[in-house]
Coordinates of C-alpha atoms and ligand atoms in Angstrom, one line a residue:
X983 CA 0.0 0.0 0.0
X984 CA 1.2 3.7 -1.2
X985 CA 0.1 6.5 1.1
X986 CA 0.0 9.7 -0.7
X987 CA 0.7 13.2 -0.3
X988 CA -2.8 15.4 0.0
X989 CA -2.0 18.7 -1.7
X990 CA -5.0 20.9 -2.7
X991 CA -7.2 17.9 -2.2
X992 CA -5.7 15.9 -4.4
X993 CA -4.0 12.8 -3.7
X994 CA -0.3 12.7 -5.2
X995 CA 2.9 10.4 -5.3
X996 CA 5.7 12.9 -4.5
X997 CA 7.7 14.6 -7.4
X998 CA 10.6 12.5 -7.1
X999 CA 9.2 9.1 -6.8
X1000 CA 11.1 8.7 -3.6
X1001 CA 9.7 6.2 -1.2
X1002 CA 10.3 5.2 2.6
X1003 CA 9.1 1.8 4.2
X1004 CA 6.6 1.6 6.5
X1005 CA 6.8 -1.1 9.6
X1006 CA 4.6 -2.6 11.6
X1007 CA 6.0 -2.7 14.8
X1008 CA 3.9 -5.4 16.2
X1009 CA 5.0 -7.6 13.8
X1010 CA 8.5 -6.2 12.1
X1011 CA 7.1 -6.4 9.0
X1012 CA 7.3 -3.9 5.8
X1013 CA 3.3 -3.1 5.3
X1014 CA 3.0 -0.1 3.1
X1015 CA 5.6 3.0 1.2
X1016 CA 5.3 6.5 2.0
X1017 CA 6.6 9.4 0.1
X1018 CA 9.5 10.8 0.9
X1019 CA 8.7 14.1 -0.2
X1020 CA 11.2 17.1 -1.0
X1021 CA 11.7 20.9 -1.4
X1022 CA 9.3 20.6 -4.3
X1023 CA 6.2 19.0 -2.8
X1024 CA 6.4 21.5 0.4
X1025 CA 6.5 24.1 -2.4
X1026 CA 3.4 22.6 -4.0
X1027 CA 1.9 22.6 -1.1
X1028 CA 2.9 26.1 -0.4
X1029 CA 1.2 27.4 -3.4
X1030 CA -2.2 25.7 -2.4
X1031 CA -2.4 26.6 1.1
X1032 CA -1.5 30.0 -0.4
X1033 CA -3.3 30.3 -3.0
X1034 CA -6.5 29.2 -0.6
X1035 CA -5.6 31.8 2.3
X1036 CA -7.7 34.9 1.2
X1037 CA -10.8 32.6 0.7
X1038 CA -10.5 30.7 4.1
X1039 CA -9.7 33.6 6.2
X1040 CA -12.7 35.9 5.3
X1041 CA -15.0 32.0 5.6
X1042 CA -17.2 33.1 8.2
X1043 CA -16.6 31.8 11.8
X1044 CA -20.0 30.0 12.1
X1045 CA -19.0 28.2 8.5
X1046 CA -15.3 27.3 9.8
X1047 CA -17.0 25.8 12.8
X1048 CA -19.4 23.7 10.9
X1049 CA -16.7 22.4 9.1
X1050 CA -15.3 21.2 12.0
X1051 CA -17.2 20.1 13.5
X1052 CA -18.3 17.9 10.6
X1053 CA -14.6 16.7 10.9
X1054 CA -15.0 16.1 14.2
X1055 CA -18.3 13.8 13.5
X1056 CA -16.1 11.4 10.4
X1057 CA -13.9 10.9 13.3
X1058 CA -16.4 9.6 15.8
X1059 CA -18.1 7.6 12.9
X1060 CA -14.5 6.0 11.5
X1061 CA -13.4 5.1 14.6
X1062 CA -12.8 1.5 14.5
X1063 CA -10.9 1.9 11.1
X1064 CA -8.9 5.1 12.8
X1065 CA -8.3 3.1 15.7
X1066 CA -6.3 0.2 13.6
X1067 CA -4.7 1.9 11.4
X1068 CA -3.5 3.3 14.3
X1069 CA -2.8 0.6 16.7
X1070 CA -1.2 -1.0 13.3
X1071 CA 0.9 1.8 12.8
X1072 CA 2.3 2.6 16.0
X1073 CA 2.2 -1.0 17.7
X1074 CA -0.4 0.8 20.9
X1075 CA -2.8 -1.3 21.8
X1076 CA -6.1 -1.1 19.8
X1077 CA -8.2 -0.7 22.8
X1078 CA -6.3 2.4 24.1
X1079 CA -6.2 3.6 20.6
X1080 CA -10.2 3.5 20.3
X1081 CA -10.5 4.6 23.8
X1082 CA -8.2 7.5 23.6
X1083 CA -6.4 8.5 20.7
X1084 CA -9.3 8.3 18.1
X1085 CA -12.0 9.8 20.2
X1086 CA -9.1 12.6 21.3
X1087 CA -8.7 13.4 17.7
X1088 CA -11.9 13.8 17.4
X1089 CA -12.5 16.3 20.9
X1090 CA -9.4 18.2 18.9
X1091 CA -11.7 19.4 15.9
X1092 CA -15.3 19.6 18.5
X1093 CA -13.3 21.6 20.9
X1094 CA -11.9 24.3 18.5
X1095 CA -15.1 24.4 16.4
X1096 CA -16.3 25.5 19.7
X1097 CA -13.4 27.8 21.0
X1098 CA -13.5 30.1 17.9
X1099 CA -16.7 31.3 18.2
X1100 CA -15.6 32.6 21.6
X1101 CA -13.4 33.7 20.6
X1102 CA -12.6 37.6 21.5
X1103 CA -10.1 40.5 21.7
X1104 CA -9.6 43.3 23.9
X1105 CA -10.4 47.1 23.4
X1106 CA -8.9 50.0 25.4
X1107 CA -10.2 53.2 25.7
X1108 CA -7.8 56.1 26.2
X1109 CA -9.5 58.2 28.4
X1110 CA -8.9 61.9 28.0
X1111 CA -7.3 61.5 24.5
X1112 CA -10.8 60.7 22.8
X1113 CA -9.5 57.8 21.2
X1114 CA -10.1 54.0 21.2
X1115 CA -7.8 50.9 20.7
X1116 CA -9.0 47.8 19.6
X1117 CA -7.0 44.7 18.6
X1118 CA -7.5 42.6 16.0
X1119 CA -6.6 38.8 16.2
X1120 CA -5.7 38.2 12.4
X1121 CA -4.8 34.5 11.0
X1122 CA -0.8 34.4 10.3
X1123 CA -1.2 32.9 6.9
X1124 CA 0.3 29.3 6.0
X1125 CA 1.5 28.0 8.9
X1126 CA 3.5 24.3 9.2
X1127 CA 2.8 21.8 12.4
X1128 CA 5.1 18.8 12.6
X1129 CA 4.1 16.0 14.5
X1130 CA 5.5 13.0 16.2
X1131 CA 5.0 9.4 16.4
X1132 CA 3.6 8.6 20.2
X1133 CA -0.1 10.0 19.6
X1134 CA -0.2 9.9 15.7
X1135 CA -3.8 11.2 15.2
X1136 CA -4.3 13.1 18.7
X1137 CA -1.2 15.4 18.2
X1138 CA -1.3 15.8 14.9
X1139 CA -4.9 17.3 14.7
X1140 CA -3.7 18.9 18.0
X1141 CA -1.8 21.0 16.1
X1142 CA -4.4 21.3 12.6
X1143 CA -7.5 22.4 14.3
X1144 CA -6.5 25.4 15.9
X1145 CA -4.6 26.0 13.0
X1146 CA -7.4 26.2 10.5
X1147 CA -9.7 27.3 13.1
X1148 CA -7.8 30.4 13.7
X1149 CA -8.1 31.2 9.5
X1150 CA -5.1 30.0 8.5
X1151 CA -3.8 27.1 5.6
X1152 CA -1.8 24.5 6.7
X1153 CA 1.0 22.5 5.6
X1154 CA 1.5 19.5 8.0
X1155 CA 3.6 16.3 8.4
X1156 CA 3.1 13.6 10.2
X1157 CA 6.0 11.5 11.7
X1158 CA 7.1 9.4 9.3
X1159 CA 6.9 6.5 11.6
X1160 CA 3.4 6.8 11.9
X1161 CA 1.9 8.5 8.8
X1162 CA -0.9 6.0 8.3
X1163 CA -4.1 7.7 10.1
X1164 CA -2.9 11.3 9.1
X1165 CA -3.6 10.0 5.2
X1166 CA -7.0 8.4 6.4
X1167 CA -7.7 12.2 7.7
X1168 CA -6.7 13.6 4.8
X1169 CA -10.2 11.5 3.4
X1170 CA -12.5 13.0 6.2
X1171 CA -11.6 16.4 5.0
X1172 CA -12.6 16.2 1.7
X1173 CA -15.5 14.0 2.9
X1174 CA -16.0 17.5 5.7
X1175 CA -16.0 19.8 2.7
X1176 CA -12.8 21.6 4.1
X1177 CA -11.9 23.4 0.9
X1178 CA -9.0 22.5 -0.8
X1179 CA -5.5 23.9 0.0
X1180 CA -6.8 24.6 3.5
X1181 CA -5.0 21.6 4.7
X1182 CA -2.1 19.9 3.0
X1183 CA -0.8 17.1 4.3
X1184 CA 2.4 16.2 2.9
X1185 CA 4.4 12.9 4.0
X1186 CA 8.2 12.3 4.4
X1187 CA 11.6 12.5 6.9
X1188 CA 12.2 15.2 9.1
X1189 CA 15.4 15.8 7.6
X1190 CA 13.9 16.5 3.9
X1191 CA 11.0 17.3 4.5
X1192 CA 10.4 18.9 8.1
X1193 CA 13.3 20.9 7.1
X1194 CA 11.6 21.9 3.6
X1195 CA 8.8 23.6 5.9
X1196 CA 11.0 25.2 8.7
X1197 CA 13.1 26.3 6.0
X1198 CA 10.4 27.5 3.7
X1199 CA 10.4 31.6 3.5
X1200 CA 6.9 32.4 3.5
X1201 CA 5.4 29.9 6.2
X1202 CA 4.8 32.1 8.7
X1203 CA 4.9 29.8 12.2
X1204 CA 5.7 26.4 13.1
X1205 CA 4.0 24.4 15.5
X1206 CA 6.8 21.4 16.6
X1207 CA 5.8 18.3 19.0
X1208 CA 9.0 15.9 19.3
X1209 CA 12.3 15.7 20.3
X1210 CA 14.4 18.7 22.0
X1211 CA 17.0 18.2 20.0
X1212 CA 14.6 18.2 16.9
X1213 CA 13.3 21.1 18.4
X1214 CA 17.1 23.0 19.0
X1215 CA 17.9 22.4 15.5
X1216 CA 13.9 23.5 14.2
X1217 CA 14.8 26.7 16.5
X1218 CA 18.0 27.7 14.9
X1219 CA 17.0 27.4 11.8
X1220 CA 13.4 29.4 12.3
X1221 CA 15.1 31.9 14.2
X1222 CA 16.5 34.3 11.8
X1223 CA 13.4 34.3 9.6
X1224 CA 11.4 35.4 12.3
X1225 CA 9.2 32.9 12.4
X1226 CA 6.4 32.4 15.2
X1227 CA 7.4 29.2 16.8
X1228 CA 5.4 26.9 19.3
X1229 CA 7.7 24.1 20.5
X1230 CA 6.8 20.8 22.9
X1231 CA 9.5 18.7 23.4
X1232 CA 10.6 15.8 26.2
X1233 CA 9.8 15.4 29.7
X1234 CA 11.7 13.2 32.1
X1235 CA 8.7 14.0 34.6
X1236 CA 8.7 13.4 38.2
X1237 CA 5.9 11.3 40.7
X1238 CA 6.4 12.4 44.0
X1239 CA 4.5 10.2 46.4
X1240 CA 4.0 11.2 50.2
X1241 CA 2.4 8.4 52.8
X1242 CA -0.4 10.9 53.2
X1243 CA -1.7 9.9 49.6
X1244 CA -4.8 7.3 48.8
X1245 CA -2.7 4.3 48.3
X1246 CA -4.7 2.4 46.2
X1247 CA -6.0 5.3 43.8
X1248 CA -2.1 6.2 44.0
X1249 CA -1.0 3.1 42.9
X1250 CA -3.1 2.4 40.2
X1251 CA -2.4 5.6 38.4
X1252 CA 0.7 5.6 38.9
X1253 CA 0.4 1.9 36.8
X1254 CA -0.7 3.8 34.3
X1255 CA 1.5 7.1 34.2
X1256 CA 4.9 4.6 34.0
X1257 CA 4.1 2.5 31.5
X1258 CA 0.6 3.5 29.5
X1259 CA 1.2 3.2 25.7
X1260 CA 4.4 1.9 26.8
X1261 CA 6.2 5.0 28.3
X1262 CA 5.9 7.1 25.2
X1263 CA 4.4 9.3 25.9
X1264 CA 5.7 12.7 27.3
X1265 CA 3.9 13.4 30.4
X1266 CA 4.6 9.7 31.6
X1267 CA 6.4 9.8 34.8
X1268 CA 9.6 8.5 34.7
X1269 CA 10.8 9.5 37.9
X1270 CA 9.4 8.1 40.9
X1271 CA 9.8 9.1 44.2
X1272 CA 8.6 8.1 47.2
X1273 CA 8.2 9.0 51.1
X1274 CA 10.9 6.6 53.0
X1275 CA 8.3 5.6 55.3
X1276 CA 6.1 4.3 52.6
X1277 CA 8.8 2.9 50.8
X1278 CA 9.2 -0.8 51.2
X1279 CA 5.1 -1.4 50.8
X1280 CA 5.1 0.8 47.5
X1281 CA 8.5 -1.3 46.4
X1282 CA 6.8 -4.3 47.1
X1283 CA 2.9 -3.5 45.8
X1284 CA 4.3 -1.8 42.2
X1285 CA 6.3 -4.2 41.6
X1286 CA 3.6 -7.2 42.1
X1287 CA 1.0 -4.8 39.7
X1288 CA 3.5 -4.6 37.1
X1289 CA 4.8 -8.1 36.9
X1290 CA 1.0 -8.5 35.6
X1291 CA 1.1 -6.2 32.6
X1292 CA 0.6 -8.1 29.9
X1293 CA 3.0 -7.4 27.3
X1294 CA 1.3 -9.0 23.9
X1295 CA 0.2 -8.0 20.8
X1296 CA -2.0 -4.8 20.0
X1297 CA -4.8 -6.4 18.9
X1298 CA -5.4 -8.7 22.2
X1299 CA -7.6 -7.1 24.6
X1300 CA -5.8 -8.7 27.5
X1301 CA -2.6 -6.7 26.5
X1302 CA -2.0 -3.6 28.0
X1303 CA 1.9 -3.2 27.1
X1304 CA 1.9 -3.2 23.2
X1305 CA 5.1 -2.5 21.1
X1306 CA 7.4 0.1 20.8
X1307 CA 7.4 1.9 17.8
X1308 CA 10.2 1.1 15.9
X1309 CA 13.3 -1.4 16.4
X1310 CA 15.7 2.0 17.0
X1311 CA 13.7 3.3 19.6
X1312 CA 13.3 -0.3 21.1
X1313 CA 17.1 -0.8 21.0
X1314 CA 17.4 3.1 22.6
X1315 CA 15.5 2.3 25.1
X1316 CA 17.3 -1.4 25.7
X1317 CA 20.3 0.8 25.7
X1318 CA 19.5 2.8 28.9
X1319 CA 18.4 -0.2 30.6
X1320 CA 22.1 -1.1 30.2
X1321 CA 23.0 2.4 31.5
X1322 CA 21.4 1.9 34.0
X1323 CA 22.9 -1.2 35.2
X1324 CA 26.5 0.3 34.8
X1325 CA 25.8 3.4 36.8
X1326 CA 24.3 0.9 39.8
X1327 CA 20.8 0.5 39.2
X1328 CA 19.4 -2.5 40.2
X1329 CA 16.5 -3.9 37.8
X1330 CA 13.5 -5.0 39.9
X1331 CA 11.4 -6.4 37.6
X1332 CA 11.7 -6.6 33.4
X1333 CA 14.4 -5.0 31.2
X1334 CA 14.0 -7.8 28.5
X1335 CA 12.6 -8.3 24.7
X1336 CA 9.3 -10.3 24.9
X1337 CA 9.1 -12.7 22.3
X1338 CA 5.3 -12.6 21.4
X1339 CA 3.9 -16.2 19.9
X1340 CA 3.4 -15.9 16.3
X1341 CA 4.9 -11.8 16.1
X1342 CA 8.7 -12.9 17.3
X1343 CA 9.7 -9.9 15.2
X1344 CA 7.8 -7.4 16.8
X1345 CA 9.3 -4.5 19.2
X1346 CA 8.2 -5.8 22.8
X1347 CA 9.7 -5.0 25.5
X1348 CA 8.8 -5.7 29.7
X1349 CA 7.8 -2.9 31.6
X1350 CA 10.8 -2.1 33.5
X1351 CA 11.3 -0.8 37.2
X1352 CA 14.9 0.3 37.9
X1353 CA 15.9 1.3 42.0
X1354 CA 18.3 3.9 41.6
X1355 CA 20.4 5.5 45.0
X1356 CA 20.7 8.8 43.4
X1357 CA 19.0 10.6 41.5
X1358 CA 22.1 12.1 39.5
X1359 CA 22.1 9.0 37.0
X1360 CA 21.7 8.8 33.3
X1361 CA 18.6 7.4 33.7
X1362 CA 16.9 9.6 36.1
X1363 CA 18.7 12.6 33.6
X1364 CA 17.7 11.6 30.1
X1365 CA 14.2 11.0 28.6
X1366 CA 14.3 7.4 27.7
X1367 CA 10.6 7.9 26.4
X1368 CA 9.6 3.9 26.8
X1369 CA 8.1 1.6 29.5
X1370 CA 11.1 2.3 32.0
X1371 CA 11.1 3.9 35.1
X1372 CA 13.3 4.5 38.2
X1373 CA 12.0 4.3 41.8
X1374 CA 14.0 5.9 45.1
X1375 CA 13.2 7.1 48.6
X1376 CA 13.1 10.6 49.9
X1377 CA 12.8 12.0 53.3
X1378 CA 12.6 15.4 53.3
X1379 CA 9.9 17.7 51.3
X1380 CA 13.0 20.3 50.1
X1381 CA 14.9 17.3 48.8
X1382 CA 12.5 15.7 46.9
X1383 CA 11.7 19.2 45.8
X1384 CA 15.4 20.0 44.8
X1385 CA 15.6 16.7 42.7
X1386 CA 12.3 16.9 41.6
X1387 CA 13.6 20.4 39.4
X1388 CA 17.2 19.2 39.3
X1389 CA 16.8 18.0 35.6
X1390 CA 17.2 19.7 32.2
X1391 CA 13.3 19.3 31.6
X1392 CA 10.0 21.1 33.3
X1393 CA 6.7 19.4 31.0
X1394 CA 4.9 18.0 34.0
X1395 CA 5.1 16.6 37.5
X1396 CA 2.8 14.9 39.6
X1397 CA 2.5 15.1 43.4
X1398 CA 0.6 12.5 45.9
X1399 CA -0.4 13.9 49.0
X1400 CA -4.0 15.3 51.0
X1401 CA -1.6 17.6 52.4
X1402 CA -3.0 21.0 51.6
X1403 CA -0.2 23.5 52.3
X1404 CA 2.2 20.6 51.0
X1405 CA -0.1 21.2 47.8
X1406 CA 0.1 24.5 47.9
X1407 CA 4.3 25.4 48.5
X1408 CA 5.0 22.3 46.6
X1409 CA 2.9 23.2 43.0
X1410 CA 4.4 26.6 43.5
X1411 CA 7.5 25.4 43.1
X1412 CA 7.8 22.4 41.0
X1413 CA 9.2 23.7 37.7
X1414 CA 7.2 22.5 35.2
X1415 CA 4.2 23.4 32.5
X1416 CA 1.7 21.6 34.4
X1417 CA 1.6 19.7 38.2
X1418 CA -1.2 17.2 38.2
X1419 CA -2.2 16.5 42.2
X1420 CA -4.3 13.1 43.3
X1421 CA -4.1 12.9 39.5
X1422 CA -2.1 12.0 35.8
X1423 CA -3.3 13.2 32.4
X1424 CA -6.4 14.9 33.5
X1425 CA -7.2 16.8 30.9
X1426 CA -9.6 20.1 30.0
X1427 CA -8.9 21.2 27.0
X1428 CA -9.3 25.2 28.1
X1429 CA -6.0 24.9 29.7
X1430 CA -2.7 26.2 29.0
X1431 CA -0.6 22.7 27.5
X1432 CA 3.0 23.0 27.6
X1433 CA 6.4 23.0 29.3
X1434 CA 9.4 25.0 30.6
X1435 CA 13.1 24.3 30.1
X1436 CA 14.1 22.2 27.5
X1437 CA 10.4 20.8 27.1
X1438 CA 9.5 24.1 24.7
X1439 CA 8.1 27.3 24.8
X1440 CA 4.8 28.4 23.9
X1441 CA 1.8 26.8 25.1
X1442 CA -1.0 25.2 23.3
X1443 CA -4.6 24.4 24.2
X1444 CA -7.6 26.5 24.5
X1445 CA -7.5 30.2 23.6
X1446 CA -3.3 29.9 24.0
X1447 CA -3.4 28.0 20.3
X1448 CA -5.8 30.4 19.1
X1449 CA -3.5 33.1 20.1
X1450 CA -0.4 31.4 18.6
X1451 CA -2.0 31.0 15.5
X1452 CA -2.9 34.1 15.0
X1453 CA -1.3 37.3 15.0
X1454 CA -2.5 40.9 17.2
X1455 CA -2.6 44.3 15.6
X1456 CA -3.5 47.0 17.5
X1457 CA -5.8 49.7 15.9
X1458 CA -5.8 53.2 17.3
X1459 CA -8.5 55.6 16.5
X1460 CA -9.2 59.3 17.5
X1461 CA -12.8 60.5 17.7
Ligands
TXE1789 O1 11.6 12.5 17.2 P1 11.8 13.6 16.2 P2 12.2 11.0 17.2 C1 11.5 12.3 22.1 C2 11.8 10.9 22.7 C3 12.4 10.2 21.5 C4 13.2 11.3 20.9 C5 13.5 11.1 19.4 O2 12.7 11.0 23.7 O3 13.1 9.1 21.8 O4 12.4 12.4 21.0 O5 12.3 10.7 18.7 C6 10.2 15.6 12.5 N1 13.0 19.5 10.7 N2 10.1 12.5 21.7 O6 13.6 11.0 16.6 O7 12.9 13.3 15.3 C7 10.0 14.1 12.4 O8 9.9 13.7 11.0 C8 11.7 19.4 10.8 C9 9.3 13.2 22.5 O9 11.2 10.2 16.5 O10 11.9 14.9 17.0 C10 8.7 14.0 13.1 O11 7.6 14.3 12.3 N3 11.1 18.3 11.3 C11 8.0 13.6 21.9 C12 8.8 15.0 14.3 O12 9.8 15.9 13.8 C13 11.9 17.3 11.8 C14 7.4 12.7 20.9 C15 9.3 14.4 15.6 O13 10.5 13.6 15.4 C16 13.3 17.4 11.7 C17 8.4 12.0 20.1 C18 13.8 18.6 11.2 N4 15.2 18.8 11.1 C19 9.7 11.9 20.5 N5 13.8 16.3 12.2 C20 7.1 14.3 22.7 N6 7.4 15.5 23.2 O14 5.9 13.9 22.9 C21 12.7 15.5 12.6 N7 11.6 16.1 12.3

């Protein structure tokens, strides 16, 4: 199977017939091509998006909203397809990915359908100088948003439905590991009656063609989920064009867990925030640490729950560790497990391939718990970004504070305690985008979604995106 580029609402092999495999890391095997497109299908693409600009951004709000929303509806009503293509693609399993990722995708196009008809701007009145300001929130233009491979479909239309919300064309990529459900969106639009050029989807490597779009002249912002090195190298390039940029990039996130907490509602979450669609996803928490007092029982208690993970393939509903995503990032994250053990780290429980019956070439790995005696190691440093984290006691609040913040990231944290004032001094000072208490992944869309330190800049979600994605002017008139 050839997935194609979708320029102007056409479907198109790229220019220079230049194709990348596509795996199936559940299975190892070569299922499909993708085009690895170049400078000349991101100009294409240019041109459309361009070329559709003055038409979309005068489209009524009420029209760009129905739109949407219709979007948002061919979600909902392909969801079992969405859902294995991308559990298929991306080796999750396919129950998480029709319990979250598909219906997400689909809250990303309801939700900004929504927000832009509330959306407002400000007016100022200059009192004494008979005159009034008013600021108008314009759309930038053709804007690009890059996407990674951990959420295919959630991030990606993370990124679009803001975007095109907001007034503006789009040129998008998807990660090339996972490219299969953005082409399946690419359908719904047309099927939505998005006009063409509005969105352009085209396919490809980040070094050929995520550079093609940072690179590009006249795209006016890029919105960047992925890597912070990705994101260094996207930022240096942008940066002398001027271009608007909204970056979210790794976490290494921390779990702090006091002995005043709800064990049980504690325990199971924090199941869940180690190792749900196998660790890869950013706002998992990595580092865990726990009250000395309570630390023997938890030791004892997480390592019993996650002995019965089921690692297995994607499409068993019994599994809830699927594959990784690709061999390098398996053998990446096999690599730190070796780190690990250099530096010290004892391995309670996994840190092996899983050899699943009838799929021996698939990317599985065991959910891994490493007990680490400082929190200075490689692996309580880096973001490993798979089903691995590190467990060690603290006694003090200050400490746990100090290594809590004592790494080159700040995306999220996540603290355990019914200790108000704890709550209080401890969410003021965790440096990080967003601190989730008695809680992991909650999400409301209205909020602000992004990190400090190396994790980005910018923030998207709820009137934030709107704002990224669109540009003030201020108006000043005398009466
Ligand atoms: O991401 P990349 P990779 C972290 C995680 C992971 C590491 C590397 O630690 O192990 O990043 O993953 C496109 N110009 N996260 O290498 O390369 C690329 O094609 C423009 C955290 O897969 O950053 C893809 O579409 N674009 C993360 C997207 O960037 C470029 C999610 C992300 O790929 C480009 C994923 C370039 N020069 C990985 N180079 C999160 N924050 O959730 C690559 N791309």
């Amino acid at each position: 199977m050839h997935i194609q580029n979708f320029i102007n609402g056409n479907f198109q092999n790229p220019l220079s017939n230049d194709w990348i495999p596509n795996y199936n890391p559940s299975s190892g095997d070569v299922y499909g091509q993708i085009p690895n497109s170049s400078k000349e299908d991101v100009d294409a693409a240019y041109e459309a998006a361009n070329l559709a600009f003055n038409r979309w951004s005068q489209t009524t709000l009420e029209e760009r909203s129905r739109i949407l929303l219709k979007i948002s509806e061919l979600i909902e009503s392909n969801l079992d397809r969405l859902a294995k293509a991308e559990s298929k693609d991306n080796g999750k399993p396919l129950w998480l990915a029709k319990a979250i990722d598909i219906p997400r995708a689909s809250s990303n196009f309801r939700f900004f359908a929504n927000a832009i008809t509330q959306f407002a701007s400000e007016s100022h009145e200059s009192i004494g100088q008979n005159a009034i300001n008013y600021t108008l929130r314009q759309p930038l233009g053709v804007v690009g948003c890059i996407s990674p491979w951990n959420l295919p479909l959630y991030l990606f239309t993370w990124k679009i439905a803001p975007a095109i919300a907001a007034g503006n064309c789009v040129i998008a990529k998807p990660s090339e590991v996972t490219p299969m459900t953005a082409y399946l969106l690419a359908e719904i639009c047309n099927e939505a009656g998005l006009p063409k050029g509005v969105l352009n989807i085209v396919h490809g490597l980040g070094t050929t063609t995520g550079q093609a779009i940072v690179e590009h002249s006249e795209i006016k912002a890029i919105s960047f989920t992925g890597g912070t090195s990705t994101g260094v190298h996207i930022a240096r390039t942008a940066a002398p064009m001027f271009k608007k940029l909204s970056l979210e990039l790794g976490g290494k996130n921390p779990n702090i867990i006091f002995a005043d907490c709800d064990y049980e509602d504690m325990l199971t979450t924090t199941v869940r925030s180690s190792f749900a669609n196998q660790g890869q996803i950013c706002l998992c928490g990595s580092r865990i640490f726990i009250e000395a007092s309570l630390y023997e029982k938890f030791k004892i208690d997480f390592i019993a729950r996650v002995t019965q993970l089921k690692v297995g393939h994607p499409s068993d509903t019994e599994t809830k560790v699927g594959a990784l995503v690709s061999k390098q990032h398996l053998e990446k994250v096999m690599s730190y497990i070796d780190i690990a053990k250099e530096e010290g780290g004892i391995v309670l429980t996994g840190g092996n391939k899983v050899k699943v019956k009838g799929y021996e070439n698939g990317y599985y790995l065991e959910p891994t718990i490493i007990e680490v005696t400082t929190d200075e190691c490689r692996v309580n440093q880096e973001e490993i970004f798979g089903p691995v984290v590190t467990i060690m006691p603290f006694t003090l609040e200050d400490q746990v504070l100090d290594m809590a913040n004592k790494v080159k990231y700040g995306l999220s944290a996540t603290l355990w305690t019914n200790d108000l004032k704890r709550t209080m001094r401890l969410s003021h000072k965790l440096q990080a985008g967003i601190v989730w208490v008695n809680t992991w992944l909650m999400r409301d869309l209205r909020t602000p979604f992004g990190g400090v330190k190396n994790s980005g800049v910018g923030r998207e979600g709820g009137f934030e995106a709107l704002r990224f994605f669109t540009e003030p002017k201020n108006v000043c008139i005398k009466y």
